[in-house]
Amino acid sequence: MNSGRKKLVDEYGQFTRSFMRILSEDIEASAAKEAVALPN
């Protein structure tokens, strides 16, 4: 694998990880809001 392609893969991996983290935080926040909204 040449260095240009490896750099691209590394950047894609970083992007994917940060995107997944944002996504899971968003899901947790939505779940927390729904839990607060439900009277139980």
PDB file of C-alpha atoms in Angstrom:
ATOM      1  CA  MET A   1       0.000   0.000   0.000  1.00  0.00           C
ATOM      2  CA  ASN A   2       1.460   3.367  -0.920  1.00  0.00           C
ATOM      3  CA  SER A   3       1.690   6.149   1.670  1.00  0.00           C
ATOM      4  CA  GLY A   4      -0.938   8.341   0.002  1.00  0.00           C
ATOM      5  CA  ARG A   5      -3.514   5.592   0.202  1.00  0.00           C
ATOM      6  CA  LYS A   6      -2.564   4.727   3.782  1.00  0.00           C
ATOM      7  CA  LYS A   7      -3.017   8.383   4.774  1.00  0.00           C
ATOM      8  CA  LEU A   8      -6.464   8.374   3.172  1.00  0.00           C
ATOM      9  CA  VAL A   9      -7.430   5.191   5.023  1.00  0.00           C
ATOM     10  CA  ASP A  10      -6.180   6.622   8.334  1.00  0.00           C
ATOM     11  CA  GLU A  11      -8.157   9.833   7.820  1.00  0.00           C
ATOM     12  CA  TYR A  12     -11.251   7.832   6.871  1.00  0.00           C
ATOM     13  CA  GLY A  13     -10.845   5.715   9.999  1.00  0.00           C
ATOM     14  CA  GLN A  14     -10.534   8.813  12.183  1.00  0.00           C
ATOM     15  CA  PHE A  15     -13.597  10.352  10.532  1.00  0.00           C
ATOM     16  CA  THR A  16     -15.595   7.154  11.008  1.00  0.00           C
ATOM     17  CA  ARG A  17     -14.657   6.896  14.684  1.00  0.00           C
ATOM     18  CA  SER A  18     -15.561  10.515  15.438  1.00  0.00           C
ATOM     19  CA  PHE A  19     -18.789  10.192  13.442  1.00  0.00           C
ATOM     20  CA  MET A  20     -19.763   7.051  15.367  1.00  0.00           C
ATOM     21  CA  ARG A  21     -18.974   8.775  18.674  1.00  0.00           C
ATOM     22  CA  ILE A  22     -21.140  11.773  17.729  1.00  0.00           C
ATOM     23  CA  LEU A  23     -23.884   9.421  16.577  1.00  0.00           C
ATOM     24  CA  SER A  24     -23.872   7.370  19.790  1.00  0.00           C
ATOM     25  CA  GLU A  25     -23.817  10.504  21.952  1.00  0.00           C
ATOM     26  CA  ASP A  26     -26.769  11.819  19.947  1.00  0.00           C
ATOM     27  CA  ILE A  27     -28.659   8.542  20.457  1.00  0.00           C
ATOM     28  CA  GLU A  28     -27.919   8.602  24.191  1.00  0.00           C
ATOM     29  CA  ALA A  29     -29.095  12.215  24.450  1.00  0.00           C
ATOM     30  CA  SER A  30     -32.318  11.403  22.572  1.00  0.00           C
ATOM     31  CA  ALA A  31     -32.926   8.369  24.779  1.00  0.00           C
ATOM     32  CA  ALA A  32     -32.356  10.485  27.895  1.00  0.00           C
ATOM     33  CA  LYS A  33     -34.818  13.104  26.635  1.00  0.00           C
ATOM     34  CA  GLU A  34     -37.415  10.420  25.920  1.00  0.00           C
ATOM     35  CA  ALA A  35     -36.844   8.859  29.332  1.00  0.00           C
ATOM     36  CA  VAL A  36     -37.450  12.252  30.959  1.00  0.00           C
ATOM     37  CA  ALA A  37     -40.569  12.817  28.841  1.00  0.00           C
ATOM     38  CA  LEU A  38     -42.112   9.466  29.801  1.00  0.00           C
ATOM     39  CA  PRO A  39     -43.915   9.545  33.158  1.00  0.00           C
ATOM     40  CA  ASN A  40     -42.801   6.324  34.863  1.00  0.00           C
TER      41      ASN A  40
END
